[in-house]
CSV table of C-alpha atoms in Angstrom, one decimal:
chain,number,residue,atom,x,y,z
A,1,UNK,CA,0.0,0.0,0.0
A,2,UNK,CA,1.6,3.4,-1.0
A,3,UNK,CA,-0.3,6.5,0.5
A,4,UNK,CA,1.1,8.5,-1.7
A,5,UNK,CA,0.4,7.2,-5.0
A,6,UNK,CA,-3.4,6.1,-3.8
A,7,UNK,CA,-7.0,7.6,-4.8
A,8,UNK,CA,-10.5,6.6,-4.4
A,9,UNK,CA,-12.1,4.8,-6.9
A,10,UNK,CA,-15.9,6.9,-6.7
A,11,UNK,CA,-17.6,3.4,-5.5
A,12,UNK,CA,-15.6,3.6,-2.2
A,13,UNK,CA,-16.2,6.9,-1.9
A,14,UNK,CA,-20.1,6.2,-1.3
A,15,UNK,CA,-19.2,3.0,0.3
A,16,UNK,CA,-17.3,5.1,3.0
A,17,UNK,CA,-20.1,7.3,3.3
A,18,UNK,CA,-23.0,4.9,3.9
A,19,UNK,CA,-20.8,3.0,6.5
A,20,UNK,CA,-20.4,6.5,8.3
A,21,UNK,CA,-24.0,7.1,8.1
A,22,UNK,CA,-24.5,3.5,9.2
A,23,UNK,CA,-27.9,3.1,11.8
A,24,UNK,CA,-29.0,-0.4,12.7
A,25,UNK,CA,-32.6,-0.3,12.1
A,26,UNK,CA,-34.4,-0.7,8.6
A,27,UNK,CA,-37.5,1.9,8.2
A,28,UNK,CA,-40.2,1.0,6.0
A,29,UNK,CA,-40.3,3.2,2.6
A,30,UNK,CA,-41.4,3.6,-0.4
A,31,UNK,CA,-40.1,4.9,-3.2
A,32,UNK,CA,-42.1,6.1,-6.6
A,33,UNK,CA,-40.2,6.9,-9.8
A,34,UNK,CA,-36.5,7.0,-10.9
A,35,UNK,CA,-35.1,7.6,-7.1
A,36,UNK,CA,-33.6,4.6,-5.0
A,37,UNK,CA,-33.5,4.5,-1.4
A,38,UNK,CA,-33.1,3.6,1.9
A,39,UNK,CA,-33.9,4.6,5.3
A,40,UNK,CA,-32.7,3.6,8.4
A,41,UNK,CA,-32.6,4.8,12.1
A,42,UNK,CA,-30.6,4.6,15.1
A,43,UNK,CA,-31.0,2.8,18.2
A,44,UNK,CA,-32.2,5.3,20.6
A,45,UNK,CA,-34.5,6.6,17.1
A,46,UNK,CA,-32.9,10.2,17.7
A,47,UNK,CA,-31.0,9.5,14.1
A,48,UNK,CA,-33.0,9.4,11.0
A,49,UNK,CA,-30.7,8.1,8.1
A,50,UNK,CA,-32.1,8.8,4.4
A,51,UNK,CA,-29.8,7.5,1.6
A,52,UNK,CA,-31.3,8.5,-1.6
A,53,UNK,CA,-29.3,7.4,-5.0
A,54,UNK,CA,-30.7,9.6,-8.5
A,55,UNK,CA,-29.1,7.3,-11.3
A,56,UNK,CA,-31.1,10.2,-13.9
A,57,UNK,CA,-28.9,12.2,-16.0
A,58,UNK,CA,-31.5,15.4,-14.6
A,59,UNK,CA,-32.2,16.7,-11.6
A,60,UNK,CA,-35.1,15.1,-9.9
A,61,UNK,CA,-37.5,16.7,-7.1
A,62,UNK,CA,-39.1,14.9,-4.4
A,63,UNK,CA,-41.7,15.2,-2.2
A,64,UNK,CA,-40.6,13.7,1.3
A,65,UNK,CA,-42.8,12.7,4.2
A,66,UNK,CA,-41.2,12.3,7.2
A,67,UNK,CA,-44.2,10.5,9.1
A,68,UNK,CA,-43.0,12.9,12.8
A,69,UNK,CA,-45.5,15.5,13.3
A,70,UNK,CA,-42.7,18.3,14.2
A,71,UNK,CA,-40.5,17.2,11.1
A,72,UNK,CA,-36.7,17.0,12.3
A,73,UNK,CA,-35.2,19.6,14.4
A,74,UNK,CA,-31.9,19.6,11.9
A,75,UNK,CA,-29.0,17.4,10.0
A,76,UNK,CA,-26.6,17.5,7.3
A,77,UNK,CA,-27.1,16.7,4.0
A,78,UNK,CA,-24.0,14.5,2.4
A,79,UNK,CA,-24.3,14.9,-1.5
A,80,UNK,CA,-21.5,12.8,-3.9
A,81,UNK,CA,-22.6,13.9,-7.4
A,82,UNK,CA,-20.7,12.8,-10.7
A,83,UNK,CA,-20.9,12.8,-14.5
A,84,UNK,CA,-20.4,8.9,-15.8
A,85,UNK,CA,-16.9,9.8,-17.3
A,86,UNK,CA,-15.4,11.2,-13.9
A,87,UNK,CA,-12.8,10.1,-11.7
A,88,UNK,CA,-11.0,10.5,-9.3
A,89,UNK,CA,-7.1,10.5,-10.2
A,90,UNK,CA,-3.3,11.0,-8.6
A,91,UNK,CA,-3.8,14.6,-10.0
A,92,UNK,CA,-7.7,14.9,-8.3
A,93,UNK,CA,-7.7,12.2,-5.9
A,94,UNK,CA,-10.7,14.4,-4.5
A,95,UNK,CA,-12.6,15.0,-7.3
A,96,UNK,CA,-15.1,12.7,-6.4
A,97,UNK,CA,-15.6,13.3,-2.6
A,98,UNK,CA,-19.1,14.1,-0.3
A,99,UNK,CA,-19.8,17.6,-0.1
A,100,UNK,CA,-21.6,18.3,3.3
A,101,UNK,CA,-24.2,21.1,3.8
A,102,UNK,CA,-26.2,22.0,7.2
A,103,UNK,CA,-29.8,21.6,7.5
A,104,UNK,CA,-32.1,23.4,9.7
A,105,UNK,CA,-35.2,22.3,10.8
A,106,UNK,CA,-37.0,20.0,8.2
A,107,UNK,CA,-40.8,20.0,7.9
A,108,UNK,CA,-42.5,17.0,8.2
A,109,UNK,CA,-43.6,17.6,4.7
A,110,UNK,CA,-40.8,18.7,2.3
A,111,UNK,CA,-39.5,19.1,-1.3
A,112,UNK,CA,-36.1,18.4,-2.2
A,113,UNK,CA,-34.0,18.3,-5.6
A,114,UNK,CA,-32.1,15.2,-6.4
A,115,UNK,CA,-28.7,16.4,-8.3
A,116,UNK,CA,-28.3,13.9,-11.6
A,117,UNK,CA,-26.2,10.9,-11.0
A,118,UNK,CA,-26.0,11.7,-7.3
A,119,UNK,CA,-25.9,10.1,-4.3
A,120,UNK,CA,-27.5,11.9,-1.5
A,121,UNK,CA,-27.3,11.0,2.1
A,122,UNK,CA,-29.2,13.1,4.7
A,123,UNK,CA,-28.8,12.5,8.6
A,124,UNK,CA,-31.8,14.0,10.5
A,125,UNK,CA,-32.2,14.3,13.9
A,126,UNK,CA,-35.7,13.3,15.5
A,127,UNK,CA,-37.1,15.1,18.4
A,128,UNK,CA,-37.7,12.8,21.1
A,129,UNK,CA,-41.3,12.3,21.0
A,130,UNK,CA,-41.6,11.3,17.5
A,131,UNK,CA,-38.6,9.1,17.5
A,132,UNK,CA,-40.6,5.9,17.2
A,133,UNK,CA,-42.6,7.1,13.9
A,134,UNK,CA,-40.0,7.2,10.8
A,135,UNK,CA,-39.7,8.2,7.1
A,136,UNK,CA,-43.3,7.6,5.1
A,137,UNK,CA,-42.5,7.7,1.3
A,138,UNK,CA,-40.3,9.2,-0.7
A,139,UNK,CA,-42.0,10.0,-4.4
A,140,UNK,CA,-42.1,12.2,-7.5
A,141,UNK,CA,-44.5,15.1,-6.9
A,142,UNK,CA,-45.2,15.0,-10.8
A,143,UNK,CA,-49.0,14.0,-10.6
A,144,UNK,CA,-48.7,11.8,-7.3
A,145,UNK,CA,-46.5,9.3,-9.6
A,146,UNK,CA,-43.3,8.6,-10.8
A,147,UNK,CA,-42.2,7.6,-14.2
A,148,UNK,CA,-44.8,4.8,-15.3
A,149,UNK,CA,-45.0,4.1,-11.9
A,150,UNK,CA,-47.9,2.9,-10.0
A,151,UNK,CA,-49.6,5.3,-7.9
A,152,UNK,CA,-48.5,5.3,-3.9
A,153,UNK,CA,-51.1,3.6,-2.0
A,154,UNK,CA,-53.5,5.4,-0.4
A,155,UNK,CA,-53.2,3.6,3.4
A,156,UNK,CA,-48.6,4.4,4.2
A,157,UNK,CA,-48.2,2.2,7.5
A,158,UNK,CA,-44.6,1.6,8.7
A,159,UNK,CA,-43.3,-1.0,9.7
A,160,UNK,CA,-39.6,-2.0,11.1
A,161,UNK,CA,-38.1,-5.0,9.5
């Protein structure tokens, strides 16, 4: 292994950043249209962990429903975005790297923009009372549907698994 001469490939890059965003506890959630995700929380359900991938070559908004009456008090929002062509090299070894970004409170009921071929992680933090109730959905505002997608259903129960 030589430090020196040694860059990320962009796959480790996100690898690195789900396992530092890593909670133990799968949250129900669905997912309409393009977007792939996953959400997870932490033990004591203070942490709310969304990991949202946009494998679009556009930017994609989303309508996000927390399920917690009084939203999240705050996070950061990791974002590793990419054109298919880009790497990271000896000359860049950070071209490919997480940018973080502070978030302030986040309303149970939100929009947010996807960046194209992006991977997005956001880290919440749940006020104590709503801890136990997690992420709802995740889905493409266009019309209630995503690409070709069925329509949500119209009962959203969560469930841990």
């Amino acid at each position: 292994h030589d430090s020196v001469s040694w860059f990320p490939a962009p796959n480790y890059v996100v690898m690195k950043l789900y396992r530092e965003h890593y909670q133990p506890d799968r949250v129900a959630l669905q997912t309409v249209g393009a977007l792939n995700a996953v959400a997870t929380v932490s033990a004591d359900r203070k942490t709310l962990v969304l990991k949202v991938v946009n494998p679009m070559d556009r930017e994609v908004k989303a309508a996000l429903d927390l399920g917690v009456a009084s939203g999240a008090r705050g996070g950061t929002a990791y974002v590793v975005q990419a054109g298919l062509s880009d790497r990271n090299s000896l000359a860049e070894p950070d071209h490919i790297k997480p940018v973080a970004s502070p978030l302030g409170a986040v309303p149970q009921k939100t929009d947010r923009l996807f960046p194209p071929y992006s991977v997005t992680v956001l880290e919440l933090d749940i006020p104590d009372e709503d801890g136990w109730k997690m992420v709802r959905y995740i889905q493409n505002p266009r019309k209630g549907r995503g690409c070709g997608e069925k329509p949500p259903p119209k009962q959203k129960t969560l469930t841990r698994y």
